mmCIF file of C-alpha atoms in Angstrom:
data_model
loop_
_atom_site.group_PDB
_atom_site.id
_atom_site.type_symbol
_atom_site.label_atom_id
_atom_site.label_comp_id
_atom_site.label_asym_id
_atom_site.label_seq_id
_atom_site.Cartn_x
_atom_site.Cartn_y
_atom_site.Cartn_z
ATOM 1 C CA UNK A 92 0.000 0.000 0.000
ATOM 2 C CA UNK A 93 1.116 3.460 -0.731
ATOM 3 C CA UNK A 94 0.862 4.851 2.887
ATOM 4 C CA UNK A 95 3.359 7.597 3.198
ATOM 5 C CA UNK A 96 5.153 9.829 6.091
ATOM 6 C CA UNK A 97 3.758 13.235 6.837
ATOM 7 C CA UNK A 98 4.106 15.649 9.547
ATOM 8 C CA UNK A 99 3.271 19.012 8.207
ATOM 9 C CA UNK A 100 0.427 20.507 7.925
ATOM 10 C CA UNK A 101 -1.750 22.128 5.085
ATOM 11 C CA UNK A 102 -2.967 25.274 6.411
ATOM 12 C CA UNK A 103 -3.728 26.395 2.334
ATOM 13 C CA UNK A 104 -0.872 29.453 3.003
ATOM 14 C CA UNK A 105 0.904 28.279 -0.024
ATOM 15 C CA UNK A 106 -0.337 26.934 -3.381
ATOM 16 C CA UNK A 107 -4.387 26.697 -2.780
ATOM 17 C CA UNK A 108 -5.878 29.938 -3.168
ATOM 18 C CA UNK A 109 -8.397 30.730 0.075
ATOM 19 C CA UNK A 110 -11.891 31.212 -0.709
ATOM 20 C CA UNK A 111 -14.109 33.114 1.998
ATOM 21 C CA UNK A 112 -16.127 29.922 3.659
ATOM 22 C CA UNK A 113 -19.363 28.814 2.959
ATOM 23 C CA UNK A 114 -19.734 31.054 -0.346
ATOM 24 C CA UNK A 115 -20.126 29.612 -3.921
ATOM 25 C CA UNK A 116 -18.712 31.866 -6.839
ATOM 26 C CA UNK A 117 -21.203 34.575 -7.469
ATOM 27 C CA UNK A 118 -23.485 33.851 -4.874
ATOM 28 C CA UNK A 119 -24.436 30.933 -6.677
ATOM 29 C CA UNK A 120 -25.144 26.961 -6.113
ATOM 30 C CA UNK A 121 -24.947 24.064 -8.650
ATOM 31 C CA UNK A 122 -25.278 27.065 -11.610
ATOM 32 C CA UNK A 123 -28.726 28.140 -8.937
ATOM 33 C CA UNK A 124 -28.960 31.493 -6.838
ATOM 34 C CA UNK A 125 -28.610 30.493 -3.345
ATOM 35 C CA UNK A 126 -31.499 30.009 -1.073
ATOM 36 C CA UNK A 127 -32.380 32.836 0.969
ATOM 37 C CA UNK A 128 -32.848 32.355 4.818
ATOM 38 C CA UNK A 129 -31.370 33.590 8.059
ATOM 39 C CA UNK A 130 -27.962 32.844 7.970
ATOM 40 C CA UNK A 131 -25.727 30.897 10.588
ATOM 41 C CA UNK A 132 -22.302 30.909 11.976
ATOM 42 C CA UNK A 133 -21.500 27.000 12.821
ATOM 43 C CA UNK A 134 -18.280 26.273 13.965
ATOM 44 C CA UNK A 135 -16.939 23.070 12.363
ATOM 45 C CA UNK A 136 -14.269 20.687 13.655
ATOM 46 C CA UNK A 137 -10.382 22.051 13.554
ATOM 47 C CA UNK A 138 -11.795 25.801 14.513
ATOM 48 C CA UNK A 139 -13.316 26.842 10.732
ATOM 49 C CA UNK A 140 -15.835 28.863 10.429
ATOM 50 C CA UNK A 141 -18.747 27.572 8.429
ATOM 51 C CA UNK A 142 -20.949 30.630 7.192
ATOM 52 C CA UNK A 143 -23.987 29.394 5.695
ATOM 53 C CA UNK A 144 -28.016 29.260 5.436
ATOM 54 C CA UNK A 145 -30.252 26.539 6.488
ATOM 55 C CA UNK A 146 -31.395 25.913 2.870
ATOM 56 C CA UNK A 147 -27.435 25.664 0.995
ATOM 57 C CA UNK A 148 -27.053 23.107 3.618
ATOM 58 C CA UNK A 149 -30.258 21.031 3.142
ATOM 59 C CA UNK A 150 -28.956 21.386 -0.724
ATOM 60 C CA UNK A 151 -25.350 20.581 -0.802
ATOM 61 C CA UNK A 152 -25.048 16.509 -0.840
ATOM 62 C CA UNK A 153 -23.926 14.561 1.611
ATOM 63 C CA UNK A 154 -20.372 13.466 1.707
ATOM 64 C CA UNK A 155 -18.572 10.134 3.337
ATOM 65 C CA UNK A 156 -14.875 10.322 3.320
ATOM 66 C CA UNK A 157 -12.984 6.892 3.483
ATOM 67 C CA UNK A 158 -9.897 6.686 5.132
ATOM 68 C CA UNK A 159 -7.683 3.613 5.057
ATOM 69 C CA UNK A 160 -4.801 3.278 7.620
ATOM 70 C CA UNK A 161 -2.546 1.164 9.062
ATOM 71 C CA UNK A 162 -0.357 1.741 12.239
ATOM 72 C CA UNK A 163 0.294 5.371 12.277
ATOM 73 C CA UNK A 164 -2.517 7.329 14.919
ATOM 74 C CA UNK A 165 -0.939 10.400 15.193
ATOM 75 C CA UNK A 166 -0.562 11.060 11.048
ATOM 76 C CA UNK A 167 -4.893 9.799 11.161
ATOM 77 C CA UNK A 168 -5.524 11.880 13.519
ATOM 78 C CA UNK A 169 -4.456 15.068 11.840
ATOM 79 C CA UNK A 170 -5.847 13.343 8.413
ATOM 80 C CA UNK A 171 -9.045 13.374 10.331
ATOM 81 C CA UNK A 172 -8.689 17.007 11.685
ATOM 82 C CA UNK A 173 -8.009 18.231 8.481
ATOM 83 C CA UNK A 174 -11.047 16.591 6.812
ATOM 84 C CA UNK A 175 -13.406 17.373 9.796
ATOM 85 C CA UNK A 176 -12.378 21.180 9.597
ATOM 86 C CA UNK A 177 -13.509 21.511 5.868
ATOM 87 C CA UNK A 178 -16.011 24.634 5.219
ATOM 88 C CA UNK A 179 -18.141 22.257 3.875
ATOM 89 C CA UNK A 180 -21.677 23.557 3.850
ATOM 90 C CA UNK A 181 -23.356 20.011 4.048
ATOM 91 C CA UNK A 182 -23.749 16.841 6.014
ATOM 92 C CA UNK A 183 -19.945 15.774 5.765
ATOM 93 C CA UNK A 184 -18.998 12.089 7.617
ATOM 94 C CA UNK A 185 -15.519 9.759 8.000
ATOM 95 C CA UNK A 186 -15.496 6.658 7.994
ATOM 96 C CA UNK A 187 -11.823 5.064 8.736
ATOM 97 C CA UNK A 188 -10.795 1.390 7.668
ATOM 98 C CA UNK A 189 -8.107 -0.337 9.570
ATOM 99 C CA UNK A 190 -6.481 -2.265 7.422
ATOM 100 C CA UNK A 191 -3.875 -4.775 8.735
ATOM 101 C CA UNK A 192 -4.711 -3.253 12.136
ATOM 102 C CA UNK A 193 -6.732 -3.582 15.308
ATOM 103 C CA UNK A 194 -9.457 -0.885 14.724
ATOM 104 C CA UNK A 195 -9.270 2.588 17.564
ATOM 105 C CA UNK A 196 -12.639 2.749 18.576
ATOM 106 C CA UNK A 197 -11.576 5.872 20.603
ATOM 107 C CA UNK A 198 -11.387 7.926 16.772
ATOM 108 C CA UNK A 199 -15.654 7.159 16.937
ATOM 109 C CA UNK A 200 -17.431 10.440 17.221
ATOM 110 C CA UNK A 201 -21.347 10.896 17.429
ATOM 111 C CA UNK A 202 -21.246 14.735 16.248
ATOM 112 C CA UNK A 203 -22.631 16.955 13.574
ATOM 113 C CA UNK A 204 -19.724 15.337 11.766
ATOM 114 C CA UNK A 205 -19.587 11.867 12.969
ATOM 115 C CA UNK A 206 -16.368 9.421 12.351
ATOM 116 C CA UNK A 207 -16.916 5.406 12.111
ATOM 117 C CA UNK A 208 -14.226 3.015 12.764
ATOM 118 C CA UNK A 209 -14.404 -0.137 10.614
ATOM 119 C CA UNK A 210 -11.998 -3.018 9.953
ATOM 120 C CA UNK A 211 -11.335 -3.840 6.085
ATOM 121 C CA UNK A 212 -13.526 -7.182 5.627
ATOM 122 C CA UNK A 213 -12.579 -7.808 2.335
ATOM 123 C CA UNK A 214 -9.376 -7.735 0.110
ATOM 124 C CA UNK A 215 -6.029 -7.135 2.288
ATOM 125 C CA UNK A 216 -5.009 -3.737 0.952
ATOM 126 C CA UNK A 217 -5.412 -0.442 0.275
ATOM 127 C CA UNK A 218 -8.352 -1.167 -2.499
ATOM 128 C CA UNK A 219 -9.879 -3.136 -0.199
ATOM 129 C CA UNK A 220 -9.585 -0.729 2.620
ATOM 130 C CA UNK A 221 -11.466 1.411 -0.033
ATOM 131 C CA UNK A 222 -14.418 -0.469 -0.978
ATOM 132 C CA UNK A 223 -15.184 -1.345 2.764
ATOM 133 C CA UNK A 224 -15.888 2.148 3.715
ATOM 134 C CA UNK A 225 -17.336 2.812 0.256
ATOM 135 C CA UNK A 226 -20.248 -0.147 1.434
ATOM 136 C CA UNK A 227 -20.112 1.367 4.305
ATOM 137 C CA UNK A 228 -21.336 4.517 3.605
ATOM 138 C CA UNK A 229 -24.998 5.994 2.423
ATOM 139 C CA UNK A 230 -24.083 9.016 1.366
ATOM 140 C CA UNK A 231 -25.026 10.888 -2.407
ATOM 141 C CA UNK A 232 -20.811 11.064 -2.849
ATOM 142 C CA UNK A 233 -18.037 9.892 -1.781
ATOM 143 C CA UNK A 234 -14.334 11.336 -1.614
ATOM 144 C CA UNK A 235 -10.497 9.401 -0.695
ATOM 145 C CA UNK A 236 -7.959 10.885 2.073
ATOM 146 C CA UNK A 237 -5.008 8.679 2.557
ATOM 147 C CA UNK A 238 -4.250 8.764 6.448
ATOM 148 C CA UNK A 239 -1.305 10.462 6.357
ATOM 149 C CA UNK A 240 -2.430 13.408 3.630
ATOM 150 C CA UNK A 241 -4.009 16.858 4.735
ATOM 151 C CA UNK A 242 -6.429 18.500 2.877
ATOM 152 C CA UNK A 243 -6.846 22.412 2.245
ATOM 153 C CA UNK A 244 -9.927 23.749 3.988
ATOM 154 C CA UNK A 245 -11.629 24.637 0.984
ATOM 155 C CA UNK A 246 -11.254 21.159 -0.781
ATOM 156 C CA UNK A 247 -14.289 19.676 -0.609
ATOM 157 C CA UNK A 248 -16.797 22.516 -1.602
ATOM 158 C CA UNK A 249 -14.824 23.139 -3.976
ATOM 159 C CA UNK A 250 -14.807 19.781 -5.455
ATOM 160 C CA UNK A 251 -18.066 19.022 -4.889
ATOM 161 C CA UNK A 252 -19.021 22.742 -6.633
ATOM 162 C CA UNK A 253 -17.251 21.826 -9.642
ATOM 163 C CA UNK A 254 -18.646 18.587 -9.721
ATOM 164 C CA UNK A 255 -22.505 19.349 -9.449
ATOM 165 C CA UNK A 256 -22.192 22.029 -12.098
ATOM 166 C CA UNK A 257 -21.787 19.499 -14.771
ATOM 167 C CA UNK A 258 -24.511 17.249 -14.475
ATOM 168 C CA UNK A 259 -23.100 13.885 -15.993
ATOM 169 C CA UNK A 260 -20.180 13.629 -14.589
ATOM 170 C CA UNK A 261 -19.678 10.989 -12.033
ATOM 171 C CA UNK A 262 -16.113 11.756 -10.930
ATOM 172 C CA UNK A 263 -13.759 14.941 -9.699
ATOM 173 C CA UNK A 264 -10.084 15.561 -8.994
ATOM 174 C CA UNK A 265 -7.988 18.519 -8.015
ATOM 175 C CA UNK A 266 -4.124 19.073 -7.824
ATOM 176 C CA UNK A 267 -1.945 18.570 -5.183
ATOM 177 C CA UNK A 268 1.279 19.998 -3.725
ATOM 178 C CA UNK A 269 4.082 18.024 -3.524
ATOM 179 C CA UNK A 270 6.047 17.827 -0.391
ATOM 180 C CA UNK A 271 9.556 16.150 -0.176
ATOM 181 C CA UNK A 272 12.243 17.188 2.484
ATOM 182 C CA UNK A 273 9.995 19.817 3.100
ATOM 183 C CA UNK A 274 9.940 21.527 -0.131
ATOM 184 C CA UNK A 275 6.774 22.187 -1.598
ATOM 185 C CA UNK A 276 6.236 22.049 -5.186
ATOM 186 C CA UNK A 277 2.559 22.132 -6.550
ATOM 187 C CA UNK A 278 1.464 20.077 -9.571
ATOM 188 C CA UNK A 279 -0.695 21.288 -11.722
ATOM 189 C CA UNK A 280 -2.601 19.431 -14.657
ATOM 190 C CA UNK A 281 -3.177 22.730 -16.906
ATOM 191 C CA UNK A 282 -7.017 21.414 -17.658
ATOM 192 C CA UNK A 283 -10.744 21.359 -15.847
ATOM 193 C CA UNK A 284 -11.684 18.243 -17.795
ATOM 194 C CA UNK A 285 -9.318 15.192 -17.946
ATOM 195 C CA UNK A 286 -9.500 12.719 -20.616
ATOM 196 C CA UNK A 287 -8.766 8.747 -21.590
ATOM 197 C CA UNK A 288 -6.232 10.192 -23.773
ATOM 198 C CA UNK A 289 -4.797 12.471 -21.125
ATOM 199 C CA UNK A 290 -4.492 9.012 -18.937
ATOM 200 C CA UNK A 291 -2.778 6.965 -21.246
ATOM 201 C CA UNK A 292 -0.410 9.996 -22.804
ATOM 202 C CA UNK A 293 0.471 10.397 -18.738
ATOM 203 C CA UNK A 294 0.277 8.962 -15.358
ATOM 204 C CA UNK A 295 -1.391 12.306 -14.561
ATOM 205 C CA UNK A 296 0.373 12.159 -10.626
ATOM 206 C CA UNK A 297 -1.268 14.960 -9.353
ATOM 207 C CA UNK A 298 -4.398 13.325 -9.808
ATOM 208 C CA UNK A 299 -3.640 11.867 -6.135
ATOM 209 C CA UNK A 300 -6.670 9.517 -4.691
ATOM 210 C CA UNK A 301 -6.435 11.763 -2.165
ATOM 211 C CA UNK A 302 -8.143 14.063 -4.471
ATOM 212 C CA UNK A 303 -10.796 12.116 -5.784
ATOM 213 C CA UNK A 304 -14.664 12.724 -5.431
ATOM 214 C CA UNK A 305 -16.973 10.311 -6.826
ATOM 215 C CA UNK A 306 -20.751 9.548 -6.890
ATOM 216 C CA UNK A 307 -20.580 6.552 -4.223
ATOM 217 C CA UNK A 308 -23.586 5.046 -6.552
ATOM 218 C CA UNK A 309 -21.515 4.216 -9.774
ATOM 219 C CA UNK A 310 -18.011 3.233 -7.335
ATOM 220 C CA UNK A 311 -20.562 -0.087 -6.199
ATOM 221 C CA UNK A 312 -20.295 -3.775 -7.578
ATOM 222 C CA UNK A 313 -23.182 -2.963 -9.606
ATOM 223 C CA UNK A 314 -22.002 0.562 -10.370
ATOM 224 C CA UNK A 315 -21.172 1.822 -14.231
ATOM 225 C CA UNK A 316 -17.343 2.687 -13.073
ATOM 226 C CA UNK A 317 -17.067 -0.187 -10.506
ATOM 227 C CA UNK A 318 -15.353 -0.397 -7.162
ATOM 228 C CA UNK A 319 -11.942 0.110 -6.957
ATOM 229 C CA UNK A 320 -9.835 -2.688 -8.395
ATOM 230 C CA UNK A 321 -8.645 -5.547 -5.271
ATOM 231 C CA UNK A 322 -6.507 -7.269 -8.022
ATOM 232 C CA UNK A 323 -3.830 -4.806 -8.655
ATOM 233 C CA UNK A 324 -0.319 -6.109 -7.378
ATOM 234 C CA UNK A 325 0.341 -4.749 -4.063
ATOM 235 C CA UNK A 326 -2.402 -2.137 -4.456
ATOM 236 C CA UNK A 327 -0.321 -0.121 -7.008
ATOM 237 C CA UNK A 328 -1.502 1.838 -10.082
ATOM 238 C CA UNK A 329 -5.252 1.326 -8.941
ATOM 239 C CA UNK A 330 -5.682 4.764 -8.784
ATOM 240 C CA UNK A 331 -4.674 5.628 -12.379
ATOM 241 C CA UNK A 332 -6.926 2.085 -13.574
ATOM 242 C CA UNK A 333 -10.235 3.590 -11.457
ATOM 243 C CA UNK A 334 -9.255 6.839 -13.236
ATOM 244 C CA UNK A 335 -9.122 5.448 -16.692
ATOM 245 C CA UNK A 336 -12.031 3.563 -16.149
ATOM 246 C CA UNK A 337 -14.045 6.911 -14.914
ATOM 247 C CA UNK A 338 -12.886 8.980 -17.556
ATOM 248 C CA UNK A 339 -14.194 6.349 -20.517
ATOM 249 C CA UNK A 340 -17.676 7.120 -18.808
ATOM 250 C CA UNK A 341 -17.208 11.265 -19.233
ATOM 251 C CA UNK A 342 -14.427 13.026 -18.717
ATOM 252 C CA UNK A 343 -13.515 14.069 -15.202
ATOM 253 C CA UNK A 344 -14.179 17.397 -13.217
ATOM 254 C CA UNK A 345 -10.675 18.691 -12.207
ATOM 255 C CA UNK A 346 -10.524 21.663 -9.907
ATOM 256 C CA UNK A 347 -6.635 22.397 -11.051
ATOM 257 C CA UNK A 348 -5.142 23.971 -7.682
ATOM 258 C CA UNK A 349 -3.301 22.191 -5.119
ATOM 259 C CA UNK A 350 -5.620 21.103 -2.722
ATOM 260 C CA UNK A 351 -4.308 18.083 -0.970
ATOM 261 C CA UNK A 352 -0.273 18.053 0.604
ATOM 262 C CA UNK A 353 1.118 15.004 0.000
ATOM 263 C CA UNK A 354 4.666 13.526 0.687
ATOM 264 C CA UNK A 355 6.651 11.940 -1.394
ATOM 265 C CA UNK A 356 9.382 9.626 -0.636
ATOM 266 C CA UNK A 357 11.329 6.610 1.242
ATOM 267 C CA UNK A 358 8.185 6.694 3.618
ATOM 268 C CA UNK A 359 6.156 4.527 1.597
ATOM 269 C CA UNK A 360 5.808 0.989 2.153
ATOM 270 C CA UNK A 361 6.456 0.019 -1.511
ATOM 271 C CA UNK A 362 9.311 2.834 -2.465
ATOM 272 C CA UNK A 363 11.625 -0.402 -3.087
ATOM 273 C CA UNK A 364 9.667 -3.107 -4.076
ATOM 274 C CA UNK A 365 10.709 -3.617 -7.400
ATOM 275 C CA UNK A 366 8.944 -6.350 -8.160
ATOM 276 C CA UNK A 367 6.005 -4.863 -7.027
ATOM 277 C CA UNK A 368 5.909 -1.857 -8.954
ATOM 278 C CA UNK A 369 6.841 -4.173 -12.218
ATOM 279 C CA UNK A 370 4.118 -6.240 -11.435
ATOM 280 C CA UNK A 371 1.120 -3.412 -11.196
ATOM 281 C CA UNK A 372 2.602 -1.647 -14.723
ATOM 282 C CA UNK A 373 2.156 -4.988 -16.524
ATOM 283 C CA UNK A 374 -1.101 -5.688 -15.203
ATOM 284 C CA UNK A 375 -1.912 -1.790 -16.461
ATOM 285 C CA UNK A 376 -1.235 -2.151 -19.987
ATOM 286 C CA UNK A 377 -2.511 -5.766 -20.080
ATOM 287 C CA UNK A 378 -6.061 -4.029 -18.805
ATOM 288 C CA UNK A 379 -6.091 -0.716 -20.596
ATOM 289 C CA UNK A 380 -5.050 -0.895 -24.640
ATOM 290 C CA UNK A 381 -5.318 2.780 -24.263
ATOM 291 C CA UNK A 382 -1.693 3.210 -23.007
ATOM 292 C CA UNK A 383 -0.194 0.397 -25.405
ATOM 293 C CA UNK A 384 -2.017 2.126 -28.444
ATOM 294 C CA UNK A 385 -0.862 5.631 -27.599
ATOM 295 C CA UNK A 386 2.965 5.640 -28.427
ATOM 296 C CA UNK A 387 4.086 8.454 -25.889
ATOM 297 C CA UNK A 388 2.217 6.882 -23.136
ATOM 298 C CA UNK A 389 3.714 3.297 -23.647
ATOM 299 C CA UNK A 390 6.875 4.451 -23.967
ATOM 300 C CA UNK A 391 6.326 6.083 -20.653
ATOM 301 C CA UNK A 392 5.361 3.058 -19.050
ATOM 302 C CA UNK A 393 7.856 0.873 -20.643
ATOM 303 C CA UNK A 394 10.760 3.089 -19.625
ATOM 304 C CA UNK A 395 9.074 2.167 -16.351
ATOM 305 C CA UNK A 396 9.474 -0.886 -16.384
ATOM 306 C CA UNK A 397 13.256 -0.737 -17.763
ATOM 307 C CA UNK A 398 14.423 2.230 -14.866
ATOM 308 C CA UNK A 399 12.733 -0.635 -11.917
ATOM 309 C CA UNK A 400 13.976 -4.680 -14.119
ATOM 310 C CA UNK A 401 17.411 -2.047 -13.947
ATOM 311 C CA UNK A 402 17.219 -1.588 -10.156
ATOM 312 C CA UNK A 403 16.221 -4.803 -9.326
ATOM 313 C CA UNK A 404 19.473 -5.966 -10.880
ATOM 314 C CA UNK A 405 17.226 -7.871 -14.101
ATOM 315 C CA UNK A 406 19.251 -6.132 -16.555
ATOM 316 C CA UNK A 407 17.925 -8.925 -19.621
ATOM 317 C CA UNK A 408 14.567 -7.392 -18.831
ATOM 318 C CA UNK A 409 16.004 -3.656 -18.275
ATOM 319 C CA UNK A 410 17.278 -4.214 -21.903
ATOM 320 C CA UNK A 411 13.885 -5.814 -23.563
ATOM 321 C CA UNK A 412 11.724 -2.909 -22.143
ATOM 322 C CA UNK A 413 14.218 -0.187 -22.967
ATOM 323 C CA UNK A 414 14.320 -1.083 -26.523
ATOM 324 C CA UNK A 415 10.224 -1.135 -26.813
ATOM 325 C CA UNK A 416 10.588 2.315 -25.017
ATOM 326 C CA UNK A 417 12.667 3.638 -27.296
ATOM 327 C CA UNK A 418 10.647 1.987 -30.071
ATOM 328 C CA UNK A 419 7.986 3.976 -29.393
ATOM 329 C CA UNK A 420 9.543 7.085 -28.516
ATOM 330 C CA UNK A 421 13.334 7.111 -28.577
ATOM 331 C CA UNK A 422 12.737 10.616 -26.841
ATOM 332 C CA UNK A 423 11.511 9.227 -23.789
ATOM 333 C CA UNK A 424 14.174 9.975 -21.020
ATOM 334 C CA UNK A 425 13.506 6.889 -18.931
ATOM 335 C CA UNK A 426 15.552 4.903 -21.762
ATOM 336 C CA UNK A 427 18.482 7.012 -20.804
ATOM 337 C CA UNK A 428 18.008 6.334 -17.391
ATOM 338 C CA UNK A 429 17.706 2.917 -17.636
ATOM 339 C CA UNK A 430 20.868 3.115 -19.985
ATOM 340 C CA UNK A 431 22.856 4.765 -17.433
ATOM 341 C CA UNK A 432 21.901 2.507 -14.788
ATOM 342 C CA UNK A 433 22.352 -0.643 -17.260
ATOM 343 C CA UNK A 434 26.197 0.358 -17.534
ATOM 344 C CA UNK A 435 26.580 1.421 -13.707
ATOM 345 C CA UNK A 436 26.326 5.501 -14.493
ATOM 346 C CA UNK A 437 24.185 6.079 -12.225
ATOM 347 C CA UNK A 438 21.554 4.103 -9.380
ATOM 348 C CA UNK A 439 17.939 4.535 -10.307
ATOM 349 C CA UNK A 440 17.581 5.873 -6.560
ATOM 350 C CA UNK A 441 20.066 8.543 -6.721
ATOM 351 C CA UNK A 442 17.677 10.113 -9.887
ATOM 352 C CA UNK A 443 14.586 9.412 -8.069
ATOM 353 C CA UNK A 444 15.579 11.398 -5.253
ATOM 354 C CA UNK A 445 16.872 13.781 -7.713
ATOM 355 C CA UNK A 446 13.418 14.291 -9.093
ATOM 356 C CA UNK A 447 11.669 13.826 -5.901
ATOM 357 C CA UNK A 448 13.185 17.444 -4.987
ATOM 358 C CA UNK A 449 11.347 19.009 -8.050
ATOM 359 C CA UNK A 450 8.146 17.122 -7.300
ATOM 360 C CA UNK A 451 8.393 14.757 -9.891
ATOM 361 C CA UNK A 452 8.390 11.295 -10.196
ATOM 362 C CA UNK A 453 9.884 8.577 -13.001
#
């Protein structure tokens, strides 16, 4: 699972940019003038300030929030803070999913934003961490936190704005900001509607699952996206494979400022695992034809595959899959990192920490 390390926290002074609370651009609701009514100053967990009438709360939709963890209370709790503080106008709830863990029954709360504390009954892992709250849950959406990410107070109604303004869309993202050896760097995706040809150009990595909102109806069994995939090796690349699968539906709501902090780095449980990460890119293309049919994008992924077979010490595989990257784009630069590591230039960690410090990934 891709639980991560970290300890700051996302008070929206840098990258998001602050919108007064409870107020909808031009005074205005799902493309609707607000209600009228006497208006009222409820303080919402974390200290924030929720300005709003009785009728914009009875019509914003209720949200459940799913957060999987594992072993790490303090990081949850300020995960939970952070999503419990939103300016939210409506009914907002959390349910967290131990997974691999004895449940905290002491997280429970009974208040105007109530938390639930469930263990993951099905699939070991972070997708099945996922879909157990997801059944959980009754609410009209539904929206990821990882337990160690923080969200910017403004998040949610901003997401959930965005997403009710266009009618047919089932699923929202925003950006993040990028934290590594405390260095922010946000990541923007330069578009408010993201495409399957976006996804299989690109990974798209600041489409974080920590920024996904959904319509909890179409993430069910019998939903028309489907829950989120308990297959993928070591819970890797689901993200990008629910994304793919949402966007071939309509494309997907983006909100493009960084509104979730997330760390990158030797924190998470599968940094290393080779095998792993070779494992959930095969099973990728061998689901979605998109990326093998769009040249770019499979070159991305197979120069993947060659920088990780070249770290793992596999260099007969580090050679196959840089040659079919540079088959399909000999421009790629994961070929020449694979290269360099093939002949003992350079280790594949010393440039992944490299890019790490500019936010970036390989």
């Amino acid at each position: 699972m891709k639980y991560k390390l970290n300890t700051g926290r996302f008070d929206g002074t840098r990258g998001a940019r602050p919108v007064a609370a409870g107020s909808l651009t031009a005074g205005t609701q799902a493309g609707r003038p607000a209600a009228g009514g006497t208006r009222a100053t409820r303080p919402a967990a974390g200290g924030v300030a929720v300005d709003t009438t009785a009728a914009e709360r009875r019509d914003w939709p209720a949200v459940g929030v799913v957060i999987p963890t594992r072993n790490r209370p303090e990081l949850l709790r300020k995960a939970i803070d952070a999503v419990r503080a939103q300016d939210y106008p409506g009914p907002l709830r959390v349910i967290v999913v131990f997974d691999q863990a004895e449940p905290d029954p002491q997280l429970a709360s009974a208040d105007h934003r109530p938390v639930l504390v469930l263990a993951n009954w099905r699939q070991v892992g972070l997708a099945g961490a996922r879909n157990t709250g997801i059944a959980a849950l009754d609410t009209e959406l539904v929206a990821f936190c990882d337990d160690d990410d923080v969200w910017h107070p403004s998040k949610l109604r901003r997401q959930v704005d965005a997403l009710v303004r266009t009618p047919d869309a089932e699923f929202a993202t925003c950006a993040i900001e990028v934290e590594f050896e405390g260095v922010p760097h946000p990541r923007l995706a330069g578009t408010d509607a993201v495409t399957v040809e976006h996804l299989a150009r690109s990974r798209m990595s600041m489409l974080h699952s920590s920024g996904f909102l959904a319509r909890r109806e179409a993430l069910l069994e019998s939903g028309v996206i489907g829950p989120v995939s308990e297959d993928a090796p070591g819970s890797q690349n689901e993200d990008w494979d629910l994304l793919l699968r949402a966007a071939r539906r309509h494309p997907i709501v983006h909100v493009d400022e960084p509104l979730v902090r997330v760390l990158w780095g030797r924190s998470s449980f599968y940094a290393y695992e080779y095998s792993t990460k070779i494992s959930s890119l095969r099973w990728m293309m061998a689901r979605h034809p998109e990326i093998s049919g769009c040249r770019p994008g499979a070159a991305r992924v197979y120069g993947q595959l060659a920088c990780w077979s070249a770290a793992a010490g596999d260099k007969r595989q580090a050679w196959r899959w840089t040659r079919e990257t540079v088959r399909n784009n000999w421009r790629e630069p994961r070929a020449a990192i694979a290269l360099a590591a093939l002949t003992g230039a350079v280790k594949v960690e010393t440039v992944l920490t490299a890019l790490h410090r500019r936010g970036h990934g390989i």
